[in-house]
Coordinates of N, CA and C in Angstrom, one line a residue:
M1 N -18.2 -1.0 20.9 CA -19.4 -0.8 20.1 C -19.0 -0.8 18.6
A2 N -19.7 -1.6 17.9 CA -19.4 -1.8 16.5 C -19.9 -0.6 15.7
N3 N -19.3 -0.3 14.6 CA -19.7 0.8 13.7 C -20.2 0.2 12.4
F4 N -21.4 0.6 12.0 CA -22.0 0.1 10.8 C -22.1 1.2 9.7
T5 N -21.6 0.8 8.5 CA -21.7 1.8 7.4 C -22.3 1.1 6.1
Q6 N -23.3 1.7 5.6 CA -23.9 1.1 4.4 C -23.1 1.6 3.2
L7 N -22.6 0.7 2.4 CA -21.8 1.0 1.2 C -22.6 1.3 0.0
P8 N -22.1 1.9 -1.1 CA -22.9 2.2 -2.3 C -23.5 0.9 -2.9
S9 N -22.8 -0.2 -2.7 CA -23.4 -1.5 -3.2 C -24.6 -2.0 -2.5
G10 N -24.9 -1.3 -1.3 CA -26.0 -1.8 -0.5 C -25.6 -2.7 0.6
N11 N -24.3 -3.2 0.6 CA -23.8 -4.1 1.6 C -23.5 -3.2 2.9
W12 N -23.3 -3.9 4.0 CA -23.0 -3.2 5.2 C -21.5 -3.5 5.6
R13 N -20.8 -2.5 5.9 CA -19.4 -2.6 6.4 C -19.5 -2.5 7.9
V14 N -18.9 -3.5 8.6 CA -19.0 -3.5 10.0 C -17.5 -3.5 10.6
Q15 N -17.3 -2.5 11.5 CA -16.0 -2.4 12.1 C -16.1 -2.5 13.6
V16 N -15.2 -3.3 14.1 CA -15.2 -3.5 15.6 C -13.8 -3.0 16.1
R17 N -13.8 -2.0 17.0 CA -12.6 -1.6 17.7 C -12.8 -1.8 19.2
R18 N -12.0 -2.6 19.8 CA -12.2 -2.9 21.2 C -10.8 -3.3 21.8
K19 N -10.5 -2.7 22.9 CA -9.2 -3.0 23.6 C -8.0 -2.9 22.6
N20 N -7.9 -1.9 21.8 CA -6.8 -1.7 20.9 C -6.8 -2.7 19.8
R21 N -7.9 -3.5 19.6 CA -8.0 -4.4 18.5 C -8.9 -3.9 17.4
Y22 N -8.7 -4.3 16.2 CA -9.5 -3.8 15.1 C -9.8 -5.0 14.2
V23 N -11.0 -5.1 13.7 CA -11.4 -6.1 12.7 C -12.6 -5.6 12.0
S24 N -12.7 -6.0 10.7 CA -13.8 -5.5 9.9 C -14.3 -6.6 8.9
E25 N -15.5 -6.4 8.5 CA -16.0 -7.4 7.5 C -17.2 -6.7 6.8
T26 N -17.6 -7.3 5.7 CA -18.7 -6.8 4.9 C -19.8 -7.8 4.8
F27 N -21.1 -7.4 5.0 CA -22.2 -8.3 5.0 C -23.3 -7.7 4.1
R28 N -24.1 -8.6 3.6 CA -25.3 -8.2 2.8 C -26.4 -7.8 3.7
R29 N -26.6 -8.4 4.8 CA -27.7 -8.1 5.8 C -27.1 -7.5 7.0
H30 N -27.8 -6.5 7.5 CA -27.4 -5.8 8.7 C -27.4 -6.7 9.9
K31 N -28.4 -7.6 10.0 CA -28.5 -8.6 11.1 C -27.3 -9.5 11.1
D32 N -26.8 -10.0 10.0 CA -25.6 -10.8 10.0 C -24.4 -10.1 10.5
G33 N -24.3 -8.8 10.2 CA -23.2 -8.0 10.7 C -23.3 -7.8 12.2
E34 N -24.5 -7.7 12.7 CA -24.7 -7.5 14.2 C -24.2 -8.8 14.9
D35 N -24.6 -10.0 14.4 CA -24.2 -11.2 15.0 C -22.7 -11.4 15.0
W36 N -22.1 -11.1 13.8 CA -20.7 -11.2 13.7 C -19.9 -10.3 14.6
A37 N -20.4 -9.0 14.7 CA -19.8 -8.0 15.6 C -19.8 -8.5 17.1
L38 N -21.0 -9.0 17.5 CA -21.1 -9.5 18.9 C -20.1 -10.6 19.1
D39 N -20.0 -11.5 18.1 CA -19.1 -12.6 18.3 C -17.6 -12.2 18.4
M40 N -17.2 -11.2 17.6 CA -15.9 -10.6 17.6 C -15.6 -10.0 19.0
E41 N -16.6 -9.2 19.5 CA -16.4 -8.5 20.8 C -16.2 -9.5 21.9
R42 N -17.0 -10.6 21.8 CA -16.8 -11.7 22.8 C -15.4 -12.3 22.8
N43 N -15.0 -12.6 21.6 CA -13.6 -13.2 21.4 C -12.6 -12.3 21.9
I44 N -12.7 -11.0 21.7 CA -11.7 -10.1 22.2 C -11.7 -10.0 23.7
D45 N -12.9 -10.0 24.3 CA -13.0 -10.0 25.7 C -12.4 -11.2 26.4
R46 N -12.6 -12.4 25.7 CA -12.1 -13.6 26.3 C -10.6 -13.8 26.1
S47 N -10.1 -13.6 24.9 CA -8.7 -13.9 24.6 C -7.8 -12.7 24.2
G48 N -8.4 -11.6 24.0 CA -7.7 -10.4 23.6 C -7.5 -10.3 22.1
S49 N -8.1 -11.2 21.4 CA -8.0 -11.2 19.9 C -9.3 -11.6 19.3
P50 N -9.7 -11.0 18.2 CA -11.0 -11.4 17.6 C -11.0 -12.8 17.1
K51 N -9.8 -13.4 16.8 CA -9.7 -14.8 16.5 C -8.2 -15.2 16.6
P52 N -8.0 -16.4 16.9 CA -6.6 -16.8 17.1 C -5.7 -16.6 15.9
R53 N -4.6 -15.9 16.0 CA -3.8 -15.5 14.9 C -3.3 -16.8 14.2
A54 N -3.0 -17.9 14.9 CA -2.6 -19.1 14.2 C -3.6 -19.6 13.3
A55 N -4.9 -19.3 13.6 CA -6.0 -19.8 12.7 C -6.3 -19.0 11.5
V56 N -5.7 -17.8 11.5 CA -6.0 -16.8 10.4 C -5.3 -17.3 9.1
Q57 N -6.2 -17.5 8.1 CA -5.7 -17.9 6.8 C -6.2 -16.9 5.8
A58 N -5.3 -16.1 5.3 CA -5.6 -15.1 4.3 C -5.9 -15.7 3.0
K59 N -7.1 -15.6 2.5 CA -7.5 -16.2 1.2 C -7.8 -15.1 0.2
T60 N -8.3 -14.0 0.6 CA -8.6 -12.9 -0.3 C -7.8 -11.7 0.0
F61 N -7.9 -10.7 -0.9 CA -7.2 -9.5 -0.7 C -7.8 -8.7 0.5
G62 N -9.1 -8.9 0.7 CA -9.7 -8.3 1.9 C -9.2 -8.8 3.2
D63 N -8.9 -10.1 3.2 CA -8.2 -10.7 4.4 C -6.9 -10.1 4.7
I64 N -6.1 -9.8 3.6 CA -4.8 -9.2 3.8 C -4.9 -7.8 4.4
I65 N -5.9 -7.0 3.9 CA -6.1 -5.7 4.3 C -6.5 -5.7 5.8
D66 N -7.4 -6.6 6.2 CA -7.8 -6.7 7.6 C -6.7 -7.1 8.5
L67 N -5.8 -8.0 8.1 CA -4.7 -8.4 8.9 C -3.7 -7.2 9.0
H68 N -3.5 -6.5 7.9 CA -2.6 -5.3 8.0 C -3.2 -4.2 9.0
I69 N -4.4 -3.9 8.9 CA -5.0 -2.9 9.8 C -5.0 -3.4 11.2
E70 N -5.2 -4.7 11.4 CA -5.2 -5.2 12.8 C -3.7 -5.1 13.4
D71 N -2.8 -5.4 12.5 CA -1.4 -5.3 13.0 C -1.0 -3.9 13.3
M72 N -1.5 -3.0 12.5 CA -1.1 -1.6 12.8 C -1.8 -1.1 14.1
H73 N -3.0 -1.5 14.3 CA -3.7 -1.2 15.6 C -2.9 -1.8 16.8
E74 N -2.5 -3.0 16.6 CA -1.8 -3.8 17.6 C -0.6 -3.1 18.1
V75 N 0.2 -2.4 17.2 CA 1.4 -1.8 17.6 C 1.2 -0.3 17.9
G76 N -0.1 0.1 18.0 CA -0.4 1.5 18.3 C -0.2 2.5 17.2
R77 N -0.3 2.0 16.0 CA -0.1 3.0 14.8 C -1.2 2.7 13.8
P78 N -2.4 3.0 14.2 CA -3.5 2.7 13.2 C -3.4 3.6 12.0
P79 N -3.9 3.2 10.9 CA -3.9 4.0 9.6 C -4.5 5.3 9.8
R80 N -3.9 6.4 9.3 CA -4.5 7.7 9.4 C -5.7 7.8 8.4
R81 N -6.3 8.9 8.4 CA -7.6 9.0 7.7 C -7.4 8.8 6.2
S82 N -6.4 9.3 5.6 CA -6.2 9.2 4.1 C -5.9 7.7 3.7
K83 N -5.0 7.1 4.5 CA -4.7 5.7 4.2 C -5.9 4.8 4.5
A84 N -6.6 5.1 5.6 CA -7.7 4.2 5.9 C -8.8 4.3 4.8
A85 N -9.0 5.5 4.3 CA -9.9 5.7 3.2 C -9.5 4.9 1.9
V86 N -8.2 4.9 1.6 CA -7.7 4.2 0.5 C -8.0 2.7 0.7
L87 N -7.6 2.2 1.9 CA -7.8 0.7 2.2 C -9.2 0.3 2.1
E88 N -10.1 1.2 2.6 CA -11.5 0.9 2.6 C -12.0 0.8 1.1
A89 N -11.6 1.7 0.3 CA -12.0 1.7 -1.1 C -11.4 0.5 -1.8
L90 N -10.2 0.1 -1.5 CA -9.6 -1.1 -2.1 C -10.3 -2.3 -1.7
K91 N -10.7 -2.4 -0.5 CA -11.5 -3.6 0.0 C -12.8 -3.7 -0.7
E92 N -13.5 -2.5 -0.9 CA -14.8 -2.5 -1.5 C -14.6 -3.0 -3.0
A93 N -13.5 -2.6 -3.7 CA -13.4 -2.9 -5.1 C -12.7 -4.3 -5.3
L94 N -11.8 -4.7 -4.4 CA -11.0 -5.9 -4.7 C -11.0 -6.9 -3.5
G95 N -11.8 -6.6 -2.5 CA -11.7 -7.4 -1.3 C -12.1 -8.8 -1.4
T96 N -13.0 -9.2 -2.4 CA -13.4 -10.5 -2.6 C -12.5 -11.3 -3.5
V97 N -11.5 -10.6 -4.1 CA -10.6 -11.3 -5.1 C -9.7 -12.2 -4.3
K98 N -9.6 -13.5 -4.7 CA -8.7 -14.4 -4.1 C -7.3 -14.1 -4.5
L99 N -6.4 -14.3 -3.6 CA -5.0 -13.9 -3.8 C -4.4 -14.4 -5.0
P100 N -4.5 -15.7 -5.4 CA -3.9 -16.1 -6.7 C -4.5 -15.4 -7.9
K101 N -5.7 -14.8 -7.8 CA -6.3 -14.1 -8.9 C -5.9 -12.6 -8.9
L102 N -5.2 -12.1 -7.9 CA -4.8 -10.7 -7.8 C -3.5 -10.5 -8.6
N103 N -3.6 -10.7 -9.9 CA -2.4 -10.6 -10.7 C -2.3 -9.3 -11.4
R104 N -1.3 -9.2 -12.3 CA -1.0 -7.9 -13.0 C -2.3 -7.5 -13.9
E105 N -2.9 -8.5 -14.5 CA -4.0 -8.2 -15.4 C -5.2 -7.6 -14.6
R106 N -5.4 -8.2 -13.4 CA -6.5 -7.8 -12.5 C -6.3 -6.3 -12.0
L107 N -5.0 -6.0 -11.7 CA -4.7 -4.7 -11.2 C -4.8 -3.6 -12.3
I108 N -4.5 -4.0 -13.6 CA -4.6 -3.1 -14.7 C -6.1 -2.8 -14.9
E109 N -6.9 -3.9 -14.8 CA -8.4 -3.7 -15.0 C -8.9 -2.7 -13.9
F110 N -8.4 -2.9 -12.7 CA -8.8 -2.0 -11.6 C -8.4 -0.6 -11.9
G111 N -7.2 -0.4 -12.4 CA -6.7 0.9 -12.7 C -7.5 1.6 -13.8
R112 N -7.9 0.9 -14.8 CA -8.7 1.4 -15.9 C -10.0 1.9 -15.4
Q113 N -10.6 1.0 -14.5 CA -11.9 1.4 -14.0 C -11.8 2.6 -13.1
R114 N -10.8 2.7 -12.3 CA -10.6 3.9 -11.5 C -10.4 5.2 -12.3
A115 N -9.7 5.0 -13.4 CA -9.5 6.2 -14.3 C -10.8 6.6 -15.0
K116 N -11.7 5.7 -15.3 CA -13.0 6.0 -15.9 C -13.8 6.8 -14.8
E117 N -13.6 6.5 -13.5 CA -14.3 7.1 -12.5 C -13.8 8.5 -12.2
G118 N -12.7 8.9 -12.9 CA -12.1 10.2 -12.7 C -10.8 10.3 -11.9
A119 N -10.3 9.2 -11.5 CA -9.1 9.2 -10.7 C -7.9 9.6 -11.6
G120 N -7.1 10.6 -11.1 CA -5.9 11.0 -11.8 C -4.7 10.2 -11.5
P121 N -3.6 10.5 -12.2 CA -2.4 9.7 -12.0 C -1.9 9.7 -10.5
A122 N -2.0 10.8 -9.8 CA -1.6 10.8 -8.4 C -2.4 9.9 -7.5
T123 N -3.8 10.0 -7.8 CA -4.7 9.1 -7.0 C -4.4 7.6 -7.3
L124 N -4.2 7.3 -8.6 CA -3.9 5.9 -9.0 C -2.6 5.4 -8.3
A125 N -1.6 6.3 -8.3 CA -0.4 5.9 -7.7 C -0.5 5.6 -6.2
I126 N -1.4 6.3 -5.5 CA -1.6 6.1 -4.1 C -2.4 4.7 -4.0
D127 N -3.4 4.5 -4.8 CA -4.2 3.3 -4.8 C -3.2 2.1 -5.0
F128 N -2.4 2.1 -6.0 CA -1.5 1.0 -6.3 C -0.5 0.8 -5.3
S129 N -0.1 1.9 -4.6 CA 1.0 1.7 -3.5 C 0.4 0.9 -2.4
F130 N -0.9 0.8 -2.2 CA -1.5 0.0 -1.2 C -2.2 -1.3 -1.7
S131 N -2.1 -1.5 -3.0 CA -2.9 -2.6 -3.6 C -2.1 -3.9 -3.7
R132 N -0.8 -3.9 -3.3 CA 0.0 -5.1 -3.5 C 0.0 -5.8 -2.1
P133 N -0.5 -7.0 -2.1 CA -0.6 -7.8 -0.8 C 0.8 -7.9 -0.1
G134 N 1.8 -8.1 -1.0 CA 3.2 -8.3 -0.4 C 3.7 -7.0 0.3
M135 N 3.3 -5.8 -0.2 CA 3.7 -4.6 0.4 C 3.0 -4.4 1.7
L136 N 1.7 -4.8 1.7 CA 0.9 -4.6 2.9 C 1.5 -5.5 4.0
R137 N 1.9 -6.7 3.7 CA 2.5 -7.6 4.6 C 3.9 -7.0 5.1
F138 N 4.6 -6.5 4.2 CA 5.9 -5.9 4.6 C 5.7 -4.7 5.5
R139 N 4.8 -3.8 5.2 CA 4.6 -2.7 6.1 C 4.1 -3.1 7.5
A140 N 3.2 -4.1 7.5 CA 2.7 -4.6 8.8 C 3.9 -5.3 9.6
F141 N 4.7 -6.1 8.9 CA 5.8 -6.7 9.6 C 6.8 -5.7 10.1
M142 N 7.1 -4.7 9.4 CA 8.0 -3.6 9.8 C 7.5 -2.8 11.0
A143 N 6.2 -2.5 10.9 CA 5.6 -1.8 12.0 C 5.6 -2.6 13.3
K144 N 5.5 -3.9 13.2 CA 5.5 -4.7 14.4 C 6.9 -5.0 15.0
Y145 N 7.8 -5.3 14.0 CA 9.1 -5.9 14.5 C 10.3 -4.9 14.3
Y146 N 10.1 -3.9 13.5 CA 11.3 -3.0 13.3 C 10.7 -1.6 12.9
P147 N 9.9 -1.0 13.8 CA 9.3 0.3 13.5 C 10.2 1.5 13.3
E148 N 11.5 1.4 13.9 CA 12.4 2.5 13.8 C 13.2 2.4 12.5
A149 N 13.0 1.5 11.6 CA 13.7 1.3 10.4 C 13.4 2.5 9.4
N150 N 14.4 2.8 8.6 CA 14.2 3.8 7.5 C 13.8 3.0 6.3
R151 N 12.5 3.1 6.0 CA 12.0 2.2 4.9 C 12.3 2.8 3.5
S152 N 13.0 3.9 3.5 CA 13.4 4.4 2.2 C 14.7 3.7 1.8
E153 N 15.4 3.0 2.7 CA 16.6 2.3 2.4 C 16.2 0.9 1.9
S154 N 17.1 0.3 1.1 CA 16.7 -1.0 0.5 C 17.0 -2.2 1.4
G155 N 17.8 -2.0 2.4 CA 18.2 -3.1 3.3 C 17.0 -3.9 3.9
P156 N 16.1 -3.2 4.6 CA 15.0 -3.9 5.2 C 14.2 -4.7 4.1
M157 N 13.9 -4.2 3.0 CA 13.1 -4.9 2.0 C 13.9 -6.1 1.4
I158 N 15.2 -6.0 1.2 CA 16.0 -7.1 0.7 C 16.0 -8.2 1.7
A159 N 16.2 -7.8 3.0 CA 16.1 -8.8 4.1 C 14.8 -9.5 4.2
F160 N 13.7 -8.8 4.0 CA 12.4 -9.3 4.1 C 12.2 -10.3 2.9
I161 N 12.6 -10.0 1.7 CA 12.4 -10.9 0.6 C 13.3 -12.1 0.8
A162 N 14.5 -12.0 1.2 CA 15.4 -13.1 1.4 C 14.9 -14.1 2.5
A163 N 14.3 -13.5 3.6 CA 13.8 -14.3 4.7 C 12.6 -15.0 4.2
N164 N 11.7 -14.4 3.4 CA 10.5 -15.1 2.8 C 11.0 -16.3 2.0
A165 N 12.0 -16.1 1.2 CA 12.5 -17.2 0.3 C 13.1 -18.3 1.2
L166 N 13.8 -18.0 2.2 CA 14.3 -19.0 3.1 C 13.2 -19.8 3.8
V167 N 12.1 -19.1 4.2 CA 11.0 -19.8 4.9 C 10.4 -20.8 3.9
E168 N 10.2 -20.4 2.6 CA 9.6 -21.3 1.6 C 10.5 -22.5 1.4
V169 N 11.8 -22.3 1.4 CA 12.8 -23.4 1.2 C 12.6 -24.4 2.4
L170 N 12.6 -23.9 3.6 CA 12.5 -24.7 4.8 C 11.2 -25.5 4.8
K171 N 10.1 -24.8 4.4 CA 8.8 -25.5 4.3 C 8.9 -26.7 3.4
R172 N 9.5 -26.5 2.2 CA 9.6 -27.6 1.2 C 10.5 -28.7 1.7
C173 N 11.5 -28.4 2.6 CA 12.4 -29.4 3.1 C 11.7 -30.3 4.0
G174 N 10.6 -29.8 4.7 CA 10.0 -30.7 5.7 C 10.9 -31.0 6.9
D175 N 10.9 -32.3 7.3 CA 11.8 -32.7 8.4 C 13.2 -33.1 7.9
D176 N 13.4 -33.1 6.6 CA 14.7 -33.5 6.1 C 15.5 -32.2 5.8
L177 N 16.3 -31.8 6.8 CA 17.1 -30.6 6.7 C 18.6 -30.9 6.4
T178 N 18.8 -32.0 5.7 CA 20.2 -32.3 5.3 C 20.6 -31.3 4.2
R179 N 21.9 -31.1 4.0 CA 22.5 -30.2 3.0 C 22.0 -30.6 1.6
D180 N 22.0 -31.9 1.3 CA 21.5 -32.4 0.0 C 20.1 -32.0 -0.3
N181 N 19.2 -32.1 0.7 CA 17.8 -31.8 0.5 C 17.6 -30.3 0.4
V182 N 18.3 -29.6 1.2 CA 18.2 -28.1 1.1 C 18.6 -27.6 -0.3
M183 N 19.8 -28.1 -0.7 CA 20.3 -27.7 -2.1 C 19.3 -28.2 -3.2
K184 N 18.7 -29.3 -3.0 CA 17.7 -29.8 -4.0 C 16.5 -28.8 -4.1
M185 N 16.0 -28.3 -3.0 CA 14.9 -27.4 -2.9 C 15.4 -26.0 -3.5
V186 N 16.6 -25.6 -3.1 CA 17.1 -24.3 -3.5 C 17.2 -24.3 -5.1
A187 N 17.5 -25.4 -5.6 CA 17.8 -25.5 -7.1 C 16.5 -25.8 -7.9
N188 N 15.4 -25.7 -7.2 CA 14.1 -26.0 -8.0 C 13.0 -25.0 -7.5
L189 N 13.3 -23.7 -7.5 CA 12.4 -22.7 -7.1 C 11.7 -22.1 -8.3
D190 N 10.4 -21.8 -8.1 CA 9.6 -21.1 -9.1 C 8.4 -20.5 -8.4
L191 N 8.5 -19.3 -7.9 CA 7.5 -18.8 -7.1 C 7.6 -17.2 -7.0
E192 N 6.5 -16.6 -6.6 CA 6.4 -15.2 -6.4 C 6.6 -15.0 -4.9
I193 N 7.3 -13.9 -4.5 CA 7.6 -13.7 -3.1 C 7.1 -12.3 -2.7
D194 N 6.6 -12.1 -1.5 CA 6.2 -10.8 -1.0 C 7.4 -9.8 -1.1
G195 N 7.1 -8.6 -1.7 CA 8.1 -7.6 -1.8 C 8.6 -7.4 -3.2
L196 N 8.5 -8.4 -4.1 CA 8.9 -8.3 -5.5 C 7.7 -7.7 -6.3
I197 N 7.9 -7.1 -7.4 CA 6.9 -6.6 -8.3 C 6.0 -7.8 -8.7
P198 N 4.7 -7.7 -8.6 CA 3.8 -8.8 -9.1 C 4.2 -9.2 -10.5
G199 N 4.4 -10.5 -10.7 CA 4.8 -11.0 -12.0 C 6.2 -11.4 -12.1
I200 N 7.0 -10.8 -11.2 CA 8.4 -11.2 -11.2 C 8.6 -12.4 -10.2
R201 N 9.2 -13.5 -10.7 CA 9.3 -14.7 -10.0 C 10.7 -15.1 -9.6
V202 N 10.8 -15.8 -8.5 CA 12.1 -16.3 -8.1 C 12.2 -17.7 -8.8
K203 N 13.2 -17.9 -9.7 CA 13.3 -19.1 -10.4 C 14.8 -19.6 -10.3
T204 N 15.0 -20.9 -10.0 CA 16.3 -21.5 -10.0 C 16.2 -22.9 -10.7
T205 N 17.3 -23.3 -11.2 CA 17.5 -24.7 -11.7 C 18.8 -25.2 -11.2
E206 N 19.1 -26.5 -11.5 CA 20.3 -27.1 -11.1 C 21.5 -26.5 -11.9
T207 N 21.3 -25.8 -12.9 CA 22.4 -25.1 -13.7 C 22.3 -23.6 -13.7
D208 N 21.3 -23.1 -13.0 CA 21.1 -21.6 -12.9 C 20.7 -21.2 -11.5
F209 N 21.6 -20.7 -10.7 CA 21.3 -20.3 -9.4 C 20.9 -18.9 -9.2
Y210 N 20.9 -18.1 -10.3 CA 20.5 -16.7 -10.1 C 19.0 -16.7 -9.9
P211 N 18.5 -16.2 -8.7 CA 17.1 -16.3 -8.4 C 16.2 -15.4 -9.1
V212 N 16.6 -14.2 -9.4 CA 15.8 -13.2 -10.0 C 16.5 -12.6 -11.3
E213 N 15.9 -12.9 -12.5 CA 16.4 -12.4 -13.7 C 15.4 -11.7 -14.6
Q214 N 14.4 -11.2 -13.9 CA 13.3 -10.4 -14.6 C 13.4 -9.0 -14.0
V215 N 12.9 -8.0 -14.9 CA 12.9 -6.6 -14.5 C 11.6 -6.0 -15.1
Q216 N 11.3 -4.8 -14.5 CA 10.3 -4.0 -15.1 C 10.8 -2.6 -15.2
M217 N 10.7 -2.0 -16.4 CA 11.2 -0.6 -16.6 C 10.4 0.4 -15.8
M218 N 11.1 1.5 -15.4 CA 10.5 2.6 -14.6 C 11.0 3.9 -15.2
R219 N 10.2 4.9 -15.1 CA 10.6 6.2 -15.5 C 10.2 7.3 -14.5
F220 N 11.0 8.3 -14.4 CA 10.7 9.4 -13.4 C 9.8 10.5 -14.1
T221 N 8.7 10.7 -13.4 CA 7.7 11.7 -14.0 C 7.9 13.1 -13.6
G222 N 9.0 13.3 -12.8 CA 9.2 14.6 -12.2 C 8.8 14.7 -10.7
E223 N 8.0 13.7 -10.3 CA 7.5 13.7 -8.9 C 7.8 12.3 -8.3
R224 N 7.7 11.2 -9.1 CA 7.8 9.9 -8.6 C 8.2 9.0 -9.7
W225 N 8.7 7.8 -9.3 CA 9.0 6.7 -10.3 C 7.7 5.9 -10.6
E226 N 7.5 5.7 -11.9 CA 6.3 4.9 -12.3 C 6.8 3.7 -13.2
A227 N 6.2 2.5 -12.9 CA 6.5 1.4 -13.8 C 5.8 1.5 -15.1
F228 N 6.4 0.9 -16.1 CA 5.6 0.9 -17.4 C 6.1 -0.3 -18.2
G229 N 5.3 -0.8 -19.2 CA 5.7 -1.9 -20.0 C 5.6 -3.2 -19.4
P230 N 5.9 -4.3 -20.1 CA 5.8 -5.7 -19.6 C 7.0 -6.0 -18.7
I231 N 6.8 -7.1 -18.0 CA 7.9 -7.7 -17.3 C 8.9 -8.3 -18.3
L232 N 10.2 -8.0 -18.2 CA 11.2 -8.4 -19.1 C 12.1 -9.5 -18.5
D233 N 12.4 -10.5 -19.3 CA 13.1 -11.7 -18.8 C 14.5 -11.8 -19.5
G234 N 15.6 -11.9 -18.8 CA 16.9 -12.0 -19.4 C 17.6 -13.3 -19.2
R235 N 16.8 -14.4 -19.0 CA 17.5 -15.7 -18.7 C 18.2 -16.2 -19.8
D236 N 17.9 -15.9 -21.1 CA 18.6 -16.5 -22.2 C 19.7 -15.5 -22.7
G237 N 20.0 -14.5 -21.9 CA 21.1 -13.6 -22.3 C 20.6 -12.4 -23.0
T238 N 19.3 -12.3 -23.4 CA 18.7 -11.2 -24.0 C 17.4 -10.8 -23.2
I239 N 17.1 -9.5 -23.3 CA 15.9 -9.0 -22.6 C 14.7 -9.2 -23.5
V240 N 13.8 -10.0 -23.1 CA 12.6 -10.3 -23.9 C 11.4 -10.2 -23.0
P241 N 10.2 -9.9 -23.5 CA 9.0 -9.9 -22.7 C 8.8 -11.3 -22.0
S242 N 8.5 -11.3 -20.7 CA 8.4 -12.5 -20.0 C 7.1 -13.2 -20.4
P243 N 7.1 -14.6 -20.4 CA 5.9 -15.4 -20.7 C 5.0 -15.3 -19.5
N244 N 5.5 -14.9 -18.3 CA 4.6 -14.8 -17.1 C 3.8 -13.5 -17.1

């Protein structure tokens, strides 16, 4: 049975939970939500999934949130009430933002708006901890494939980042997996990878194989570490604000 919730915007939030599967979407009209929910329930009954995972293409931040929630339900660890509420609020505020547009500036704008609404530092910290698509993918991956891991350790995150970089290199190589072609791709990287701070890029050249040479300063507030200031780039031997 689908659950319908009318949001402050007037739109309808539709959630389908069936056979340990979860999927949600937002609609302007209640009738559109009803039709969609019926379609999702039929898909789950037929194949065990609301839609084939191979066909899922995350284009917006809302898509990432839905995939994350679905993964958590799939492994029997659905988000608890507080996390579910944060994810719901994030999807309402940023769900339609396309992933390439969910950059540092857009998150700063979101933070300022939340502060105007009365959100304090602790609330903003919680919001931002769930607002990075890369971290949502990491949490979903760990919950599915390595749930017993201690996520406070750096090892799983480093492995996740390195594996994502390797996947990108292999995709660029195509069917030519010779050493020469692999090295060519490795020496010409310029991309953001899930798990890194938004704005920090993996960059290599034929004369510079250090993949990450950007940092962001952090300070301890007495309770947690908080990032501040611009992304700094040290590729020329000095730390300067990054052009990214």
